[in-house]
Every structure is written in C-alpha cells, then in structure tokens.
C-alpha cells in the first residue's frame, strides 16, 4: 500500500535551517510529483511547492522563493524539503503529499503523517 | 487570509444534512476543478472529494461535492459523530505563476 513516512519533530532556533524527509513506498516514486504543504498551529493549509522526483524539477510558491529547497534521492525513494532562515512564523506541521491526476484534474491522494517544526529561541 | 473563502464553522445533529460552501474566483474555482479534504483532529488531511464531485474509493456516498461558477459546496448527509473534523476546499490557481490554494477550513461540529 502507498505510504509516505516523514521524519520526526524538530526544534530550531531563529535563523537556522531545517530539512524534513518524506520516504515513499508502495508505488513508483519517480512516477508522481511530491508536494509540500504546511499548517501553522490552529491555522489552515498552505501550499509550498512541488518536486518532480523523476527529473528533480521544482516549483516553489512565491512566498518561499529563495528560502526553500526541495530535493530527492531516487535510490531511497525519499523527498526532502529544506527551509532556511527560520523565524517563529515558520512554526508549523509540514506535510508531504503525493499528486495524482490526469489532464483534467489533479489531487493530493496520499499524505505523510506530518512533521512538527518548532522555531524558538 | 485564504484565497478560497469558507465559513469557519458548521454544525448539525446526527442524521442531518449539512453543506459547506467554498467561494473563489475566475483564476481558481472558475477555471479549475475543486478538491475537498477532511482533517480529523491531530491527523493529516485526507482526500474526500476530487474533481468537484468524485469520491475516492472508501469514502462513503454520504459525502458529495458540487461546483457552479466560482463556488463549490460539500454536502454531508446522514451526519455521524465521526464526521466531526475540519474540512478544506482546494483548487489550482492560475495567477502568480500558478499555485495550489486552500480555503481557511470549516470546523464541523456534530451536536
């Protein structure tokens, strides 16, 4: 069965970086884009961007341009999201999600369990 | 604030039918399909409805979706206590080089 398993919770100081991993299993890793979505405490969902595991190509939302880097290691079916220059506003649960779709629609059909990143001095 | 607009809360009694609205614009709901996600307390979001009105396998037919113009709706009939959760609508937005956008979420309470 399809599974996305993320790395554990992190506590970081302001100005530091964090790298979250998302290990895929149960399907062909290179066949589906991986997206990253975050959720601040008590808030809604915010899309950050995607990575194409096949080519390594990425697309980041404007708000995170220059601060986020999404990479992958196809040998271990794992995607990564690194966020730099952290502030307290980056405290959130970070989710990876698999995109599945056709020419007419796309959907996030499987999600990781989430990784809590806490930024505190 | 969120690009898509949802009511912050909704409620109903067991067995009742409730609807949750999602309002957008021509660059998102008006030109792309809508997905709905259910987030139970303390868990990751789960796909509930995709492409406006399609249910993934395993989702009960009590859940249905619709779209008209720049708005969409999620309907839950035969409300059950386990439906108490946060619900989010989502669509691709063609503006600003393209991005996925979400509603602010609707907390459904089963009274």
Short mmCIF file of C-alpha atoms in Angstrom, two decimals:
data_model
loop_
_atom_site.label_atom_id
_atom_site.label_comp_id
_atom_site.label_asym_id
_atom_site.label_seq_id
_atom_site.Cartn_x
_atom_site.Cartn_y
_atom_site.Cartn_z
CA UNK A 1 0.00 0.00 0.00
CA UNK A 2 1.07 3.56 -0.66
CA UNK A 3 2.80 5.20 2.29
CA UNK A 4 4.61 8.46 2.87
CA UNK A 5 6.60 8.42 6.10
CA UNK A 6 8.13 11.66 7.32
CA UNK A 7 11.00 12.37 9.67
CA UNK A 8 10.47 13.30 13.29
CA UNK A 9 9.77 16.58 15.03
CA UNK A 10 12.42 19.29 15.05
CA UNK A 11 13.17 22.24 17.30
CA UNK A 12 15.24 25.00 15.75
CA UNK A 13 16.48 28.43 16.73
CA UNK A 14 15.61 31.52 14.69
CA UNK A 15 17.90 31.89 11.70
CA UNK A 16 18.63 28.17 11.48
CA UNK A 17 17.62 25.73 8.74
CA UNK A 18 15.53 22.56 8.86
CA UNK A 19 15.42 19.61 6.47
CA UNK A 20 12.39 17.33 6.53
CA UNK A 21 12.32 13.99 4.75
CA UNK A 22 9.45 12.05 3.20
CA UNK A 23 10.05 8.39 2.36
CA UNK A 24 7.71 6.87 -0.19
CA UNK A 25 6.79 3.21 -0.51
CA UNK A 26 4.21 1.07 -2.24
CA UNK A 27 4.43 2.77 -5.63
CA UNK A 28 6.89 4.01 -8.25
CA UNK A 29 8.50 7.02 -6.59
CA UNK A 30 9.51 8.68 -9.84
CA UNK A 31 6.02 8.47 -11.29
CA UNK A 32 4.30 11.07 -9.11
CA UNK A 33 5.07 14.61 -8.03
CA UNK A 34 5.56 15.27 -4.33
CA UNK A 35 4.12 18.45 -2.84
CA UNK A 36 4.83 20.13 0.48
CA UNK A 37 2.05 21.77 2.49
CA UNK A 38 2.36 23.34 5.91
CA UNK A 39 -0.10 24.12 8.68
CA UNK A 40 0.66 26.63 11.43
CA UNK A 41 -0.88 25.90 14.85
CA UNK A 42 -4.63 26.33 14.69
CA UNK A 43 -4.43 27.57 11.11
CA UNK A 44 -5.29 26.33 7.64
CA UNK A 45 -3.22 24.65 4.94
CA UNK A 46 -0.56 26.49 2.95
CA UNK A 47 1.00 25.07 -0.20
CA UNK A 48 4.76 25.49 -0.51
CA UNK A 49 5.67 23.84 -3.80
CA UNK A 50 6.40 20.59 -5.58
CA UNK A 51 9.21 18.45 -6.82
CA UNK A 52 9.17 16.10 -9.78
CA UNK A 53 11.05 13.07 -8.43
CA UNK A 54 11.82 11.90 -11.96
CA UNK A 55 13.61 15.00 -13.22
CA UNK A 56 14.29 16.83 -9.96
CA UNK A 57 12.46 19.84 -11.33
CA UNK A 58 10.80 22.08 -8.74
CA UNK A 59 8.20 24.80 -8.46
CA UNK A 60 8.01 26.94 -5.33
CA UNK A 61 5.29 29.36 -4.32
CA UNK A 62 6.47 32.98 -4.43
CA UNK A 63 6.33 33.41 -0.66
CA UNK A 64 9.09 30.83 -0.15
CA UNK A 65 11.29 31.57 -3.17
CA UNK A 66 14.92 31.86 -2.10
CA UNK A 67 14.29 30.22 1.25
CA UNK A 68 13.07 26.72 0.38
CA UNK A 69 14.81 23.91 -1.48
CA UNK A 70 13.13 20.66 -2.45
CA UNK A 71 15.30 17.72 -3.45
CA UNK A 72 15.01 13.98 -3.81
CA UNK A 73 17.09 10.81 -3.65
CA UNK A 74 15.59 8.28 -6.04
CA UNK A 75 17.83 5.49 -4.72
CA UNK A 76 15.92 5.53 -1.44
CA UNK A 77 12.59 6.91 -2.71
CA UNK A 78 12.83 9.94 -0.46
CA UNK A 79 11.94 13.58 -0.97
CA UNK A 80 13.32 16.40 1.13
CA UNK A 81 12.22 19.92 1.97
CA UNK A 82 14.76 22.32 3.41
CA UNK A 83 13.71 25.71 4.75
CA UNK A 84 16.29 28.34 5.64
CA UNK A 85 16.40 31.48 7.76
CA UNK A 86 13.69 30.20 10.06
CA UNK A 87 11.54 32.57 12.12
CA UNK A 88 8.82 31.92 14.65
CA UNK A 89 6.30 32.25 11.81
CA UNK A 90 7.69 29.02 10.35
CA UNK A 91 6.50 27.03 13.38
CA UNK A 92 4.10 24.56 11.76
CA UNK A 93 3.39 20.97 10.85
CA UNK A 94 4.91 20.23 7.47
CA UNK A 95 3.25 17.61 5.26
CA UNK A 96 4.37 15.93 2.09
CA UNK A 97 1.65 14.75 -0.27
CA UNK A 98 1.59 12.73 -3.48
CA UNK A 99 -0.05 14.28 -6.51
CA UNK A 100 -2.10 12.07 -8.77
CA UNK A 101 -4.13 13.14 -11.74
CA UNK A 102 -4.76 13.45 -15.42
CA UNK A 103 -5.04 16.30 -17.88
CA UNK A 104 -8.38 17.34 -16.38
CA UNK A 105 -7.77 17.12 -12.67
CA UNK A 106 -5.11 16.72 -10.02
CA UNK A 107 -5.40 15.71 -6.38
CA UNK A 108 -3.28 15.00 -3.33
CA UNK A 109 -4.27 11.39 -2.82
CA UNK A 110 -1.79 10.35 -0.12
CA UNK A 111 -0.26 12.41 2.68
CA UNK A 112 2.57 11.92 5.09
CA UNK A 113 1.84 11.93 8.79
CA UNK A 114 3.32 15.41 9.22
CA UNK A 115 6.46 16.78 10.86
CA UNK A 116 6.21 19.43 13.57
CA UNK A 117 8.88 22.09 13.25
CA UNK A 118 9.13 24.44 16.21
CA UNK A 119 11.19 27.60 15.92
CA UNK A 120 12.05 29.07 19.28
CA UNK A 121 14.95 30.84 20.90
CA UNK B 1 -6.15 35.25 4.74
CA UNK B 2 -7.01 32.35 2.47
CA UNK B 3 -7.63 32.71 -1.24
CA UNK B 4 -10.72 30.49 -1.05
CA UNK B 5 -13.44 31.51 1.41
CA UNK B 6 -15.15 29.01 3.68
CA UNK B 7 -17.34 29.54 6.73
CA UNK B 8 -15.23 28.96 9.86
CA UNK B 9 -17.76 26.65 11.42
CA UNK B 10 -20.77 24.46 10.70
CA UNK B 11 -22.83 22.14 12.83
CA UNK B 12 -25.59 19.58 12.70
CA UNK B 13 -27.21 16.78 14.62
CA UNK B 14 -26.77 13.09 13.82
CA UNK B 15 -28.69 12.12 10.70
CA UNK B 16 -28.95 15.68 9.44
CA UNK B 17 -27.61 17.03 6.15
CA UNK B 18 -25.08 19.83 6.23
CA UNK B 19 -23.39 21.78 3.49
CA UNK B 20 -20.12 23.69 3.48
CA UNK B 21 -19.51 26.38 0.91
CA UNK B 22 -16.28 27.44 -0.77
CA UNK B 23 -16.04 30.67 -2.73
CA UNK B 24 -13.24 31.55 -5.11
CA UNK B 25 -12.61 33.46 -8.31
CA UNK B 26 -12.17 33.03 -12.04
CA UNK B 27 -8.48 32.16 -11.64
CA UNK B 28 -9.09 29.17 -9.37
CA UNK B 29 -12.52 27.57 -8.95
CA UNK B 30 -13.82 29.33 -12.05
CA UNK B 31 -11.29 27.59 -14.29
CA UNK B 32 -10.10 24.50 -12.40
CA UNK B 33 -11.56 21.59 -10.51
CA UNK B 34 -12.11 21.56 -6.76
CA UNK B 35 -10.90 19.05 -4.20
CA UNK B 36 -12.06 18.61 -0.63
CA UNK B 37 -10.00 17.28 2.26
CA UNK B 38 -11.09 16.05 5.67
CA UNK B 39 -8.77 16.53 8.63
CA UNK B 40 -9.65 14.64 11.79
CA UNK B 41 -8.18 16.08 15.00
CA UNK B 42 -4.44 15.52 15.22
CA UNK B 43 -4.15 13.77 11.86
CA UNK B 44 -3.06 14.57 8.33
CA UNK B 45 -5.60 15.73 5.76
CA UNK B 46 -7.36 13.01 3.81
CA UNK B 47 -8.72 13.33 0.28
CA UNK B 48 -12.53 13.35 0.44
CA UNK B 49 -13.73 14.64 -2.94
CA UNK B 50 -11.74 15.29 -6.11
CA UNK B 51 -12.55 16.86 -9.47
CA UNK B 52 -15.58 18.64 -8.00
CA UNK B 53 -17.75 15.60 -7.32
CA UNK B 54 -15.77 12.36 -7.38
CA UNK B 55 -15.22 10.22 -4.32
CA UNK B 56 -12.05 8.15 -3.86
CA UNK B 57 -12.69 4.52 -3.10
CA UNK B 58 -13.56 4.04 0.55
CA UNK B 59 -15.27 7.40 1.01
CA UNK B 60 -18.94 6.87 1.87
CA UNK B 61 -21.54 8.15 -0.58
CA UNK B 62 -22.88 10.33 2.23
CA UNK B 63 -20.25 12.80 1.05
CA UNK B 64 -20.87 14.68 -2.19
CA UNK B 65 -19.45 17.72 -3.93
CA UNK B 66 -20.67 20.21 -6.48
CA UNK B 67 -19.37 23.26 -8.30
CA UNK B 68 -21.04 26.17 -10.03
CA UNK B 69 -19.15 29.09 -11.49
CA UNK B 70 -16.65 30.32 -8.93
CA UNK B 71 -18.17 28.47 -5.96
CA UNK B 72 -18.21 24.91 -4.73
CA UNK B 73 -20.01 23.01 -1.99
CA UNK B 74 -19.50 19.92 0.09
CA UNK B 75 -22.60 18.14 1.34
CA UNK B 76 -22.68 15.54 4.09
CA UNK B 77 -25.90 13.62 4.53
CA UNK B 78 -26.81 11.27 7.37
CA UNK B 79 -24.37 13.11 9.63
CA UNK B 80 -22.41 10.88 12.02
CA UNK B 81 -20.33 11.71 15.07
CA UNK B 82 -17.17 10.55 13.29
CA UNK B 83 -17.69 13.29 10.69
CA UNK B 84 -16.63 15.87 13.26
CA UNK B 85 -13.50 17.32 11.64
CA UNK B 86 -12.05 20.23 9.72
CA UNK B 87 -12.88 20.39 6.02
CA UNK B 88 -10.80 22.23 3.42
CA UNK B 89 -11.54 23.06 -0.19
CA UNK B 90 -8.67 23.42 -2.64
CA UNK B 91 -8.07 24.34 -6.26
CA UNK B 92 -5.24 25.23 -8.58
CA UNK B 93 -4.94 28.98 -9.08
CA UNK B 94 -3.66 30.22 -12.43
CA UNK B 95 -2.43 33.56 -11.09
CA UNK B 96 1.07 34.37 -9.80
CA UNK B 97 2.77 31.67 -11.92
CA UNK B 98 0.32 29.09 -10.65
CA UNK B 99 -0.15 27.73 -7.15
CA UNK B 100 -2.42 25.45 -5.15
CA UNK B 101 -4.75 27.40 -2.88
CA UNK B 102 -6.89 26.29 0.03
CA UNK B 103 -9.86 27.58 1.94
CA UNK B 104 -9.38 28.57 5.55
CA UNK B 105 -11.15 25.43 6.68
CA UNK B 106 -14.55 24.74 8.22
CA UNK B 107 -14.80 23.08 11.61
CA UNK B 108 -17.79 20.76 11.59
CA UNK B 109 -19.33 20.01 14.96
CA UNK B 110 -21.81 17.16 15.40
CA UNK B 111 -24.13 18.20 18.20
#
